[in-house]
Amino acid sequence: MLCTFLVSAYSALSDDTLHAIPGPGDDFNIKTGKLLAPILRPRVPGSPGSAAVLSHFVDFFKTSLPKWHISLQNSTSRTPATGDKEIPFVNMIASRDPPWSKPGDVGRLTLVAHYDSKLTPEGFIGATDSAAPCAMLMHAARSVDDALTRKWGAMQAKGVGKDTHVGLEEHRGIQIIFLDGEEAFASWTNEDSLYGARSLAAHMEGRPYPALSTYKNTISSISLFVLLDLLGAKNPRVPSYFPTTHWAYRHMAVLEKRFRSLSLFKSAGNRSSKTTKPAATAKPGGGKKSRKPPKAKPRDKPFLPDLDKEGNFYMAGMVQDDHVPFMARGVEVLHIIPTPFPQEWHHLDDNGENLDMDTCADWAVLVTAFVGEWMDLDGHFDPDGPGVGARRRSLDTQEGGEAIISKTEL
């Protein structure tokens, strides 16, 4: 029943709205970017670096997104590497709900990434693991904020939340969770990993809503748990891990395909269409030259390759990650993590210099569009804002003197 509702509530974005989705631009600069740069540092739980990054998240939402509600969930634990010392773990939750909704009636799309970094090797940053995913979620929150205000304002102007009946679809909210303590301190076990996720899942399960609420407790109000991890390296391949959320995976994969066909992605796939006048190529035998676009580069592969996979597949295993304590409590999970892992995984080379910035930007745009469809924001993004379509038009104008958007197929 719930799965049927979620599928029916998901609304596709028009091509015009896809053009209006903002890209991160300079905010993902690894040295000076307002979103990403402050996260590219060691962030071991309980360390000054961890506290600084948490402050970065809190300050961002308080100053840039004041309509979002911020809460922190704290816990402590001993670890195999720290003996009897209790290590603090702090999870941050930022949420925004419709203005007419009451606690217990809102089902929230939940976007998640962990912000801690490994204790070893010393100096480990974890750019893909998971500084870049955190920045992607910040970008998504900022990008949909005004659209949410416009949509909900228009609904209130029509009387929604006052004298009219409000259905489940009008009680859709969004929350972003930055989890602490995902990494093991010594070696991965059920006890030495997922410190923040285990604590938060138990905390949410133990927070009941008032009687007659739509949802029993906080954890049951999670409509979909979208976990981003190990993103930012070139040529990611993210399979669909769970049959029960394959429909959501397919929606994101369709969005990726549409962005590429509209030449709105930066990470190739549509890179050959940046020029408005294809290079002249001679036909075999020295015949008349024709203008044909160059072939896509071999690396031009989709991030999400399982678009056409049937929904009744069986996965022999899954990647252990922050979703596990939530899935154990019945939460539906869409896991966005590549297989195989980036080659820099858990090495000092997992730093800002080894991020592929085009890939990072495209993930940020794709996640934003997924939120836009989930929250039914078609037509509510600013068409005159700094959308990826504006960048596309600028490139076409610079290179060909005429704004022509050509389409390519995957």
Coordinates of N, CA and C in Angstrom, one line a residue, residues 19 22 71 251 319 357 362 382:
H19 N 16.4 22.2 -17.1 CA 17.3 23.2 -17.5 C 17.5 24.2 -16.3
P22 N 19.8 24.2 -10.6 CA 21.2 24.8 -10.4 C 22.3 23.8 -10.3
S71 N 18.4 19.8 14.2 CA 18.5 19.2 15.5 C 19.8 18.3 15.5
H251 N 13.7 5.8 -11.5 CA 13.4 7.2 -11.6 C 14.7 8.1 -11.7
V319 N 26.3 -4.0 0.4 CA 27.4 -3.2 1.0 C 27.0 -2.8 2.4
M357 N 35.7 16.7 -10.7 CA 34.7 17.8 -10.4 C 33.5 17.8 -11.3
D362 N 27.7 16.7 -11.5 CA 26.5 16.0 -12.0 C 25.8 15.3 -11.0
D382 N 13.4 28.5 -10.4 CA 13.5 29.8 -11.1 C 14.1 29.6 -12.5

